mmCIF file of C-alpha atoms and ligand atoms in Angstrom:
data_model
loop_
_atom_site.group_PDB
_atom_site.id
_atom_site.type_symbol
_atom_site.label_atom_id
_atom_site.label_comp_id
_atom_site.label_asym_id
_atom_site.label_seq_id
_atom_site.Cartn_x
_atom_site.Cartn_y
_atom_site.Cartn_z
ATOM 1 C CA MET A 1 24.900 9.222 -4.588
ATOM 2 C CA ARG A 2 23.827 5.618 -6.232
ATOM 3 C CA ALA A 3 19.964 5.546 -7.377
ATOM 4 C CA ILE A 4 17.699 3.253 -9.261
ATOM 5 C CA ARG A 5 16.588 5.259 -12.214
ATOM 6 C CA PHE A 6 14.788 4.690 -15.500
ATOM 7 C CA HIS A 7 15.078 6.925 -18.845
ATOM 8 C CA GLU A 8 12.374 5.166 -20.670
ATOM 9 C CA TYR A 9 9.163 3.319 -19.428
ATOM 10 C CA GLY A 10 9.075 -0.608 -19.844
ATOM 11 C CA GLY A 11 9.889 -3.889 -18.303
ATOM 12 C CA PRO A 12 12.242 -4.466 -15.236
ATOM 13 C CA GLU A 13 15.534 -4.001 -17.873
ATOM 14 C CA VAL A 14 14.450 -0.425 -18.160
ATOM 15 C CA LEU A 15 15.838 0.057 -14.385
ATOM 16 C CA ARG A 16 19.276 1.066 -13.955
ATOM 17 C CA TYR A 17 21.346 1.440 -10.966
ATOM 18 C CA GLU A 18 23.542 4.679 -11.481
ATOM 19 C CA GLU A 19 25.154 7.744 -10.265
ATOM 20 C CA VAL A 20 22.888 10.791 -9.588
ATOM 21 C CA PRO A 21 23.439 14.314 -8.081
ATOM 22 C CA ASP A 22 22.494 14.359 -4.434
ATOM 23 C CA PRO A 23 19.310 16.317 -3.436
ATOM 24 C CA VAL A 24 19.740 19.794 -2.005
ATOM 25 C CA PRO A 25 17.435 20.188 0.771
ATOM 26 C CA ARG A 26 15.709 23.706 1.186
ATOM 27 C CA LEU A 27 15.842 25.253 4.469
ATOM 28 C CA ASP A 28 12.309 24.004 5.255
ATOM 29 C CA GLN A 29 13.242 20.495 4.346
ATOM 30 C CA LEU A 30 15.353 17.343 5.790
ATOM 31 C CA LEU A 31 17.799 15.553 4.305
ATOM 32 C CA VAL A 32 17.323 11.579 4.921
ATOM 33 C CA ARG A 33 19.552 8.853 4.159
ATOM 34 C CA VAL A 34 17.741 5.857 2.877
ATOM 35 C CA LYS A 35 18.249 2.721 4.731
ATOM 36 C CA ALA A 36 15.313 0.693 3.294
ATOM 37 C CA CYS A 37 12.741 1.333 0.872
ATOM 38 C CA ALA A 38 9.450 -1.062 0.096
ATOM 39 C CA MET A 39 8.078 -1.852 -3.084
ATOM 40 C CA ASN A 40 4.400 -1.452 -3.660
ATOM 41 C CA HIS A 41 2.344 -2.598 -7.120
ATOM 42 C CA LEU A 42 2.687 1.479 -7.939
ATOM 43 C CA ASP A 43 6.211 0.862 -8.693
ATOM 44 C CA LEU A 44 5.266 -1.534 -11.705
ATOM 45 C CA TRP A 45 2.882 0.887 -13.031
ATOM 46 C CA VAL A 46 5.209 3.575 -12.518
ATOM 47 C CA ARG A 47 7.943 1.984 -14.475
ATOM 48 C CA LYS A 48 5.597 0.779 -17.266
ATOM 49 C CA GLY A 49 4.503 4.445 -17.800
ATOM 50 C CA THR A 50 0.766 3.996 -16.601
ATOM 51 C CA THR A 51 1.249 6.741 -14.758
ATOM 52 C CA LYS A 52 2.899 9.125 -16.895
ATOM 53 C CA SER A 53 5.964 10.229 -14.107
ATOM 54 C CA PRO A 54 8.281 12.564 -15.437
ATOM 55 C CA LEU A 55 11.533 10.983 -16.728
ATOM 56 C CA PRO A 56 14.254 10.022 -16.043
ATOM 57 C CA HIS A 57 12.653 8.901 -12.741
ATOM 58 C CA ILE A 58 13.585 7.313 -9.217
ATOM 59 C CA PRO A 59 10.485 5.052 -8.276
ATOM 60 C CA GLY A 60 9.793 4.057 -4.579
ATOM 61 C CA SER A 61 7.271 5.296 -1.986
ATOM 62 C CA ASP A 62 7.793 3.709 1.366
ATOM 63 C CA VAL A 63 11.210 4.722 2.696
ATOM 64 C CA ALA A 64 12.797 4.454 6.259
ATOM 65 C CA GLY A 65 15.637 6.090 7.271
ATOM 66 C CA GLU A 66 18.188 8.247 8.964
ATOM 67 C CA VAL A 67 17.963 11.942 9.438
ATOM 68 C CA VAL A 68 21.525 13.577 8.541
ATOM 69 C CA GLU A 69 20.702 17.015 8.024
ATOM 70 C CA VAL A 70 18.051 19.360 9.431
ATOM 71 C CA GLY A 71 16.955 22.567 7.564
ATOM 72 C CA LYS A 72 17.065 25.607 9.159
ATOM 73 C CA TYR A 73 13.235 26.192 9.489
ATOM 74 C CA VAL A 74 12.789 22.795 10.595
ATOM 75 C CA THR A 75 11.496 22.244 14.464
ATOM 76 C CA GLY A 76 11.089 19.129 16.485
ATOM 77 C CA LEU A 77 13.544 16.675 14.729
ATOM 78 C CA ARG A 78 17.392 16.177 15.114
ATOM 79 C CA SER A 79 20.029 14.688 12.971
ATOM 80 C CA GLY A 80 20.673 11.050 13.757
ATOM 81 C CA GLN A 81 16.835 10.459 14.128
ATOM 82 C CA ARG A 82 15.634 7.073 12.891
ATOM 83 C CA VAL A 83 12.297 8.294 10.974
ATOM 84 C CA LEU A 84 9.944 6.496 8.042
ATOM 85 C CA LEU A 85 8.562 9.099 5.588
ATOM 86 C CA ALA A 86 4.629 9.584 4.961
ATOM 87 C CA PRO A 87 4.596 8.649 1.491
ATOM 88 C CA MET A 88 2.613 11.235 0.039
ATOM 89 C CA THR A 89 3.010 14.628 -1.285
ATOM 90 C CA PHE A 90 0.452 17.518 -1.055
ATOM 91 C CA CYS A 91 0.167 21.260 -1.011
ATOM 92 C CA ASN A 92 -0.667 21.720 2.677
ATOM 93 C CA HIS A 93 -2.537 25.069 2.187
ATOM 94 C CA CYS A 94 -5.715 24.305 -0.084
ATOM 95 C CA ALA A 95 -9.062 23.739 1.542
ATOM 96 C CA GLN A 96 -8.584 19.976 1.526
ATOM 97 C CA CYS A 97 -5.491 19.932 3.134
ATOM 98 C CA ALA A 98 -6.697 22.288 5.864
ATOM 99 C CA ALA A 99 -9.128 20.160 6.526
ATOM 100 C CA GLY A 100 -7.000 17.083 6.612
ATOM 101 C CA ARG A 101 -8.012 15.721 3.674
ATOM 102 C CA GLN A 102 -5.068 15.500 2.084
ATOM 103 C CA ASN A 103 -5.743 12.782 -0.300
ATOM 104 C CA MET A 104 -8.235 14.769 -2.115
ATOM 105 C CA CYS A 105 -6.024 17.834 -2.507
ATOM 106 C CA ARG A 106 -5.238 18.494 -6.258
ATOM 107 C CA GLY A 107 -1.590 18.511 -5.801
ATOM 108 C CA PHE A 108 -1.416 15.083 -4.224
ATOM 109 C CA SER A 109 0.750 12.323 -5.215
ATOM 110 C CA VAL A 110 2.575 9.377 -4.282
ATOM 111 C CA PHE A 111 6.172 9.519 -3.296
ATOM 112 C CA GLY A 112 7.973 7.657 -6.443
ATOM 113 C CA ASN A 113 4.952 8.923 -9.015
ATOM 114 C CA ALA A 114 4.601 12.256 -9.769
ATOM 115 C CA VAL A 115 7.907 13.275 -8.217
ATOM 116 C CA ASP A 116 11.210 10.958 -7.660
ATOM 117 C CA GLY A 117 10.945 8.582 -4.949
ATOM 118 C CA GLY A 118 13.349 6.576 -2.670
ATOM 119 C CA ASP A 119 14.912 3.997 -4.518
ATOM 120 C CA CYS A 120 18.298 5.849 -3.852
ATOM 121 C CA GLU A 121 20.674 6.966 -0.831
ATOM 122 C CA LEU A 122 19.554 10.370 0.276
ATOM 123 C CA ILE A 123 15.981 12.117 -0.233
ATOM 124 C CA ALA A 124 15.163 15.576 0.649
ATOM 125 C CA VAL A 125 11.421 15.832 2.253
ATOM 126 C CA PRO A 126 9.672 18.514 4.103
ATOM 127 C CA ARG A 127 8.971 18.331 7.752
ATOM 128 C CA VAL A 128 5.504 17.260 7.465
ATOM 129 C CA SER A 129 6.503 14.139 5.753
ATOM 130 C CA VAL A 130 8.877 12.670 8.526
ATOM 131 C CA ILE A 131 7.833 10.584 11.466
ATOM 132 C CA PRO A 132 10.009 9.149 14.305
ATOM 133 C CA ILE A 133 9.880 5.418 14.610
ATOM 134 C CA PRO A 134 10.597 3.399 17.896
ATOM 135 C CA ASP A 135 13.596 1.700 18.553
ATOM 136 C CA HIS A 136 11.786 -1.827 18.247
ATOM 137 C CA LEU A 137 11.127 -1.228 14.794
ATOM 138 C CA SER A 138 13.786 -2.199 12.320
ATOM 139 C CA PHE A 139 14.253 0.071 9.133
ATOM 140 C CA ASP A 140 12.921 -2.734 6.884
ATOM 141 C CA GLN A 141 9.856 -3.500 8.771
ATOM 142 C CA ALA A 142 9.290 0.443 9.030
ATOM 143 C CA ALA A 143 9.567 0.906 5.194
ATOM 144 C CA SER A 144 7.097 -2.079 5.001
ATOM 145 C CA VAL A 145 4.272 -0.069 6.837
ATOM 146 C CA PRO A 146 3.005 3.491 5.294
ATOM 147 C CA LEU A 147 1.649 3.149 2.091
ATOM 148 C CA VAL A 148 -0.364 -0.237 2.629
ATOM 149 C CA PHE A 149 -1.418 0.186 5.700
ATOM 150 C CA VAL A 150 -2.625 3.784 5.417
ATOM 151 C CA THR A 151 -4.308 2.478 2.285
ATOM 152 C CA ALA A 152 -6.005 -0.335 4.378
ATOM 153 C CA TRP A 153 -6.804 1.861 7.407
ATOM 154 C CA HIS A 154 -8.666 4.414 5.049
ATOM 155 C CA MET A 155 -10.487 1.759 2.966
ATOM 156 C CA LEU A 156 -11.865 -0.198 5.874
ATOM 157 C CA THR A 157 -12.345 2.599 8.537
ATOM 158 C CA GLY A 158 -12.644 6.120 6.398
ATOM 159 C CA ARG A 159 -14.710 4.840 3.611
ATOM 160 C CA ALA A 160 -16.307 1.193 4.439
ATOM 161 C CA ARG A 161 -16.847 2.291 8.555
ATOM 162 C CA ILE A 162 -16.086 -1.072 9.262
ATOM 163 C CA ARG A 163 -17.814 -2.260 12.874
ATOM 164 C CA PRO A 164 -17.023 -4.892 15.239
ATOM 165 C CA GLY A 165 -18.537 -8.396 14.273
ATOM 166 C CA TYR A 166 -18.440 -7.795 10.452
ATOM 167 C CA THR A 167 -17.653 -10.434 7.935
ATOM 168 C CA VAL A 168 -15.380 -9.033 5.467
ATOM 169 C CA LEU A 169 -13.853 -10.451 2.109
ATOM 170 C CA VAL A 170 -10.232 -9.618 1.820
ATOM 171 C CA LEU A 171 -9.063 -10.370 -1.758
ATOM 172 C CA GLY A 172 -5.683 -11.058 -2.418
ATOM 173 C CA GLY A 173 -4.333 -11.730 1.359
ATOM 174 C CA GLY A 174 -0.924 -12.388 0.344
ATOM 175 C CA SER A 175 -0.357 -8.935 -0.822
ATOM 176 C CA GLY A 176 0.956 -6.203 1.009
ATOM 177 C CA VAL A 177 -2.163 -4.270 1.348
ATOM 178 C CA GLY A 178 -4.217 -7.450 1.999
ATOM 179 C CA THR A 179 -1.918 -8.598 4.805
ATOM 180 C CA ALA A 180 -2.575 -5.303 6.418
ATOM 181 C CA ALA A 181 -6.548 -5.446 5.899
ATOM 182 C CA ILE A 182 -6.429 -9.017 7.732
ATOM 183 C CA GLN A 183 -4.669 -7.463 10.735
ATOM 184 C CA ILE A 184 -6.923 -4.301 10.647
ATOM 185 C CA CYS A 185 -10.195 -6.534 10.354
ATOM 186 C CA LYS A 186 -9.123 -8.580 13.453
ATOM 187 C CA LEU A 187 -8.197 -5.395 15.601
ATOM 188 C CA PHE A 188 -12.321 -4.696 14.876
ATOM 189 C CA ASN A 189 -13.180 -8.396 15.929
ATOM 190 C CA ALA A 190 -14.377 -9.021 12.068
ATOM 191 C CA THR A 191 -14.553 -12.390 10.624
ATOM 192 C CA VAL A 192 -12.252 -12.478 7.582
ATOM 193 C CA ILE A 193 -12.239 -14.478 4.519
ATOM 194 C CA THR A 194 -9.650 -14.108 2.423
ATOM 195 C CA THR A 195 -8.064 -15.336 -1.059
ATOM 196 C CA ALA A 196 -4.758 -16.233 -2.173
ATOM 197 C CA GLY A 197 -3.227 -18.323 -5.505
ATOM 198 C CA ASP A 198 -1.675 -21.526 -3.274
ATOM 199 C CA GLU A 199 -2.066 -23.161 -0.199
ATOM 200 C CA ASN A 200 1.248 -22.127 1.552
ATOM 201 C CA LYS A 201 0.222 -18.577 1.367
ATOM 202 C CA LEU A 202 -3.345 -19.044 2.686
ATOM 203 C CA GLU A 203 -1.340 -20.622 5.457
ATOM 204 C CA LYS A 204 0.365 -17.753 6.522
ATOM 205 C CA THR A 205 -2.677 -15.447 5.927
ATOM 206 C CA ARG A 206 -4.434 -18.096 8.891
ATOM 207 C CA ALA A 207 -1.385 -17.150 10.932
ATOM 208 C CA LEU A 208 -2.222 -13.470 10.598
ATOM 209 C CA GLY A 209 -5.755 -14.001 11.737
ATOM 210 C CA ALA A 210 -7.485 -14.628 8.777
ATOM 211 C CA ASP A 211 -10.281 -17.054 9.574
ATOM 212 C CA TYR A 212 -11.225 -18.875 6.031
ATOM 213 C CA GLY A 213 -9.241 -19.097 2.917
ATOM 214 C CA ILE A 214 -10.201 -19.529 -0.610
ATOM 215 C CA ASN A 215 -7.892 -20.469 -3.158
ATOM 216 C CA HIS A 216 -8.864 -18.173 -6.098
ATOM 217 C CA TYR A 217 -7.358 -20.322 -8.861
ATOM 218 C CA GLN A 218 -9.134 -23.524 -7.698
ATOM 219 C CA GLN A 219 -12.238 -22.502 -6.075
ATOM 220 C CA LYS A 220 -15.055 -19.967 -6.940
ATOM 221 C CA ILE A 221 -14.867 -17.427 -4.764
ATOM 222 C CA SER A 222 -18.696 -16.397 -4.405
ATOM 223 C CA ASP A 223 -19.579 -20.028 -4.127
ATOM 224 C CA GLU A 224 -16.876 -20.697 -1.205
ATOM 225 C CA VAL A 225 -18.439 -17.328 0.529
ATOM 226 C CA GLY A 226 -22.090 -18.738 0.155
ATOM 227 C CA ARG A 227 -20.756 -21.572 1.790
ATOM 228 C CA ILE A 228 -18.820 -20.165 4.873
ATOM 229 C CA THR A 229 -21.742 -17.406 5.512
ATOM 230 C CA ASN A 230 -24.666 -19.528 5.337
ATOM 231 C CA LYS A 231 -25.746 -18.004 1.901
ATOM 232 C CA GLU A 232 -25.506 -14.747 3.518
ATOM 233 C CA GLY A 233 -22.421 -12.896 1.900
ATOM 234 C CA VAL A 234 -20.253 -10.681 3.562
ATOM 235 C CA ASP A 235 -20.831 -6.806 4.789
ATOM 236 C CA ILE A 236 -17.516 -5.543 3.186
ATOM 237 C CA VAL A 237 -15.567 -6.675 0.164
ATOM 238 C CA PHE A 238 -11.922 -5.136 0.089
ATOM 239 C CA GLU A 239 -10.931 -5.054 -3.445
ATOM 240 C CA HIS A 240 -7.797 -3.988 -5.334
ATOM 241 C CA VAL A 241 -7.516 -6.869 -7.964
ATOM 242 C CA GLY A 242 -10.009 -5.657 -10.436
ATOM 243 C CA LYS A 243 -10.668 -7.153 -13.369
ATOM 244 C CA ALA A 244 -10.350 -11.000 -12.605
ATOM 245 C CA THR A 245 -12.280 -10.750 -9.401
ATOM 246 C CA TRP A 246 -14.992 -7.822 -9.313
ATOM 247 C CA GLU A 247 -17.810 -10.009 -10.635
ATOM 248 C CA GLU A 248 -17.015 -12.896 -8.122
ATOM 249 C CA SER A 249 -16.511 -9.775 -5.503
ATOM 250 C CA LEU A 250 -20.142 -8.173 -6.104
ATOM 251 C CA LYS A 251 -21.654 -11.793 -5.777
ATOM 252 C CA SER A 252 -20.238 -11.921 -2.535
ATOM 253 C CA LEU A 253 -21.691 -9.132 -0.841
ATOM 254 C CA LYS A 254 -24.911 -9.203 1.396
ATOM 255 C CA PRO A 255 -27.651 -7.310 0.635
ATOM 256 C CA GLY A 256 -26.937 -3.692 1.628
ATOM 257 C CA GLY A 257 -23.161 -4.666 1.718
ATOM 258 C CA THR A 258 -20.240 -2.202 0.598
ATOM 259 C CA LEU A 259 -17.459 -3.139 -1.936
ATOM 260 C CA VAL A 260 -14.502 -0.673 -1.476
ATOM 261 C CA THR A 261 -11.798 -0.790 -3.861
ATOM 262 C CA CYS A 262 -8.217 0.792 -3.897
ATOM 263 C CA GLY A 263 -6.903 -0.819 -7.352
ATOM 264 C CA ALA A 264 -6.818 -2.563 -10.245
ATOM 265 C CA THR A 265 -3.909 -4.876 -10.612
ATOM 266 C CA THR A 266 -5.482 -7.194 -13.234
ATOM 267 C CA GLY A 267 -7.147 -4.387 -15.023
ATOM 268 C CA PRO A 268 -9.131 -1.609 -14.754
ATOM 269 C CA GLU A 269 -12.215 -2.454 -16.968
ATOM 270 C CA ALA A 270 -15.115 -4.266 -15.058
ATOM 271 C CA ALA A 271 -18.952 -4.994 -15.926
ATOM 272 C CA ILE A 272 -21.497 -3.755 -13.299
ATOM 273 C CA ASP A 273 -25.190 -5.372 -13.639
ATOM 274 C CA LEU A 274 -27.233 -2.524 -12.264
ATOM 275 C CA ARG A 275 -30.331 -4.142 -11.500
ATOM 276 C CA PHE A 276 -27.929 -6.120 -9.295
ATOM 277 C CA VAL A 277 -26.585 -3.301 -7.445
ATOM 278 C CA TYR A 278 -29.974 -1.370 -7.048
ATOM 279 C CA SER A 279 -32.100 -4.117 -6.247
ATOM 280 C CA ARG A 280 -29.652 -5.516 -3.140
ATOM 281 C CA GLN A 281 -28.739 -1.636 -2.618
ATOM 282 C CA PHE A 282 -25.030 -2.365 -2.315
ATOM 283 C CA SER A 283 -22.217 0.804 -2.096
ATOM 284 C CA ILE A 284 -19.422 0.769 -4.315
ATOM 285 C CA LEU A 285 -16.777 3.116 -3.189
ATOM 286 C CA GLY A 286 -13.439 4.371 -4.198
ATOM 287 C CA SER A 287 -10.501 4.880 -1.952
ATOM 288 C CA TYR A 288 -7.152 6.247 -2.913
ATOM 289 C CA MET A 289 -4.625 6.251 -0.331
ATOM 290 C CA GLY A 290 -5.378 8.029 3.133
ATOM 291 C CA THR A 291 -5.011 11.339 5.306
ATOM 292 C CA MET A 292 -2.409 12.245 7.329
ATOM 293 C CA GLY A 293 -4.370 11.639 10.196
ATOM 294 C CA GLU A 294 -5.131 8.307 9.286
ATOM 295 C CA LEU A 295 -1.666 7.599 8.793
ATOM 296 C CA HIS A 296 -0.600 8.702 12.309
ATOM 297 C CA GLU A 297 -3.698 6.778 13.378
ATOM 298 C CA VAL A 298 -2.945 3.385 12.223
ATOM 299 C CA LEU A 299 1.104 3.844 12.796
ATOM 300 C CA GLN A 300 0.053 4.122 16.590
ATOM 301 C CA HIS A 301 -1.374 0.521 16.437
ATOM 302 C CA VAL A 302 1.847 -0.741 14.472
ATOM 303 C CA PHE A 303 4.167 1.103 16.930
ATOM 304 C CA SER A 304 2.415 -0.504 19.997
ATOM 305 C CA GLY A 305 2.603 -3.927 17.950
ATOM 306 C CA LYS A 306 -0.920 -4.558 17.538
ATOM 307 C CA LEU A 307 -0.348 -4.581 13.718
ATOM 308 C CA LYS A 308 2.848 -6.223 12.168
ATOM 309 C CA PRO A 309 4.677 -5.378 9.039
ATOM 310 C CA VAL A 310 4.888 -8.392 6.792
ATOM 311 C CA ILE A 311 8.198 -8.587 5.006
ATOM 312 C CA ASP A 312 8.552 -10.984 2.228
ATOM 313 C CA ARG A 313 12.179 -10.726 1.365
ATOM 314 C CA THR A 314 15.001 -8.016 0.757
ATOM 315 C CA PHE A 315 17.162 -7.113 -1.590
ATOM 316 C CA PRO A 316 20.020 -4.944 -2.352
ATOM 317 C CA LEU A 317 19.054 -1.415 -4.339
ATOM 318 C CA LYS A 318 21.522 -2.651 -7.030
ATOM 319 C CA ASP A 319 19.148 -5.571 -7.674
ATOM 320 C CA ALA A 320 16.058 -3.928 -8.016
ATOM 321 C CA ARG A 321 15.330 -5.751 -11.244
ATOM 322 C CA ALA A 322 15.020 -9.214 -9.676
ATOM 323 C CA ALA A 323 12.717 -7.791 -7.041
ATOM 324 C CA HIS A 324 10.458 -6.090 -9.643
ATOM 325 C CA GLN A 325 10.419 -9.372 -11.543
ATOM 326 C CA ARG A 326 9.455 -11.148 -8.243
ATOM 327 C CA MET A 327 6.767 -8.496 -7.875
ATOM 328 C CA GLU A 328 5.409 -9.072 -11.370
ATOM 329 C CA LYS A 329 5.087 -12.696 -10.755
ATOM 330 C CA SER A 330 3.358 -12.423 -7.614
ATOM 331 C CA GLU A 331 5.742 -14.568 -5.675
ATOM 332 C CA MET A 332 5.698 -12.518 -2.840
ATOM 333 C CA PHE A 333 3.860 -12.510 0.339
ATOM 334 C CA GLY A 334 4.076 -9.600 2.002
ATOM 335 C CA LYS A 335 6.461 -6.653 1.411
ATOM 336 C CA ILE A 336 9.673 -6.786 -0.930
ATOM 337 C CA VAL A 337 12.006 -4.616 0.566
ATOM 338 C CA LEU A 338 15.414 -2.599 -0.999
ATOM 339 C CA ASN A 339 18.283 -1.777 0.802
ATOM 340 C CA PRO A 340 20.755 1.147 -0.532
HETATM 341 ZN ZN1 ZN B 1 -3.617 20.660 -0.933
#
């Protein structure tokens, strides 16, 4: 099959479109023909070597496609079925997995990180990873959902315990995870304040339901949040930007508020004034992906049309370099999708 693969870490130029051996599924696995694989910021970390993925490596976490082969020990799925793949791997037998907390499993990883991913034509996966999709959802749409929606769902419901009527500051509303977060907040009738780098992106976040927009290059986030909330601050800050926004994020919280973070796209080191944390009784929560239960839960809202995947644009798989460059420059709004 053809795949995007890199043999050394580096810039987009290390990505090669090349012939690799077809995967051979085990008897307890299925073979899926990849129709669409969405990009995530993780693809950039993986390519740069930040996550130390094994080499050579096929990136790509979010796959939708068609079942082409069903292993002898697999039940409940048939050849030809349209599916998406849960973007995670886990042992499925440890105490955490048995309790449904797969994202705390010691063997937990994301597709395309510690193991080869979906930037290819065929992928062999265990039964537990394969989830049928409804006919009205295109492959591009389905691939745009899993990682960002399970991440945003776990952050807001599993970790920050969002309640109806909360006010939430969603950083980077034009990112994949931001577009998911805005919609999930609206599902809880929360008031959403979001940020983006230009007016065009802010306009699109309003179409997703954001109530207020802040241009994070031109305006000071905490000042604007103060103005919008009558100096009260927000209940939850939804963070994934890291260094560039961290201080403003903490300043935007109301006393007793919760900051939940799933990433650090602008850098991992951030300062915390502890006096500020204890006197205002903040909760600072880490969040990583989500559980299989949460994935199934959020998918129900996507399948029913209440939450909508947001596609920026699609590229042929062979043009993965151009897709990586687009993400590197933060030009996208929503998900970039590769088509084998
Ligand atoms: Zn486990």
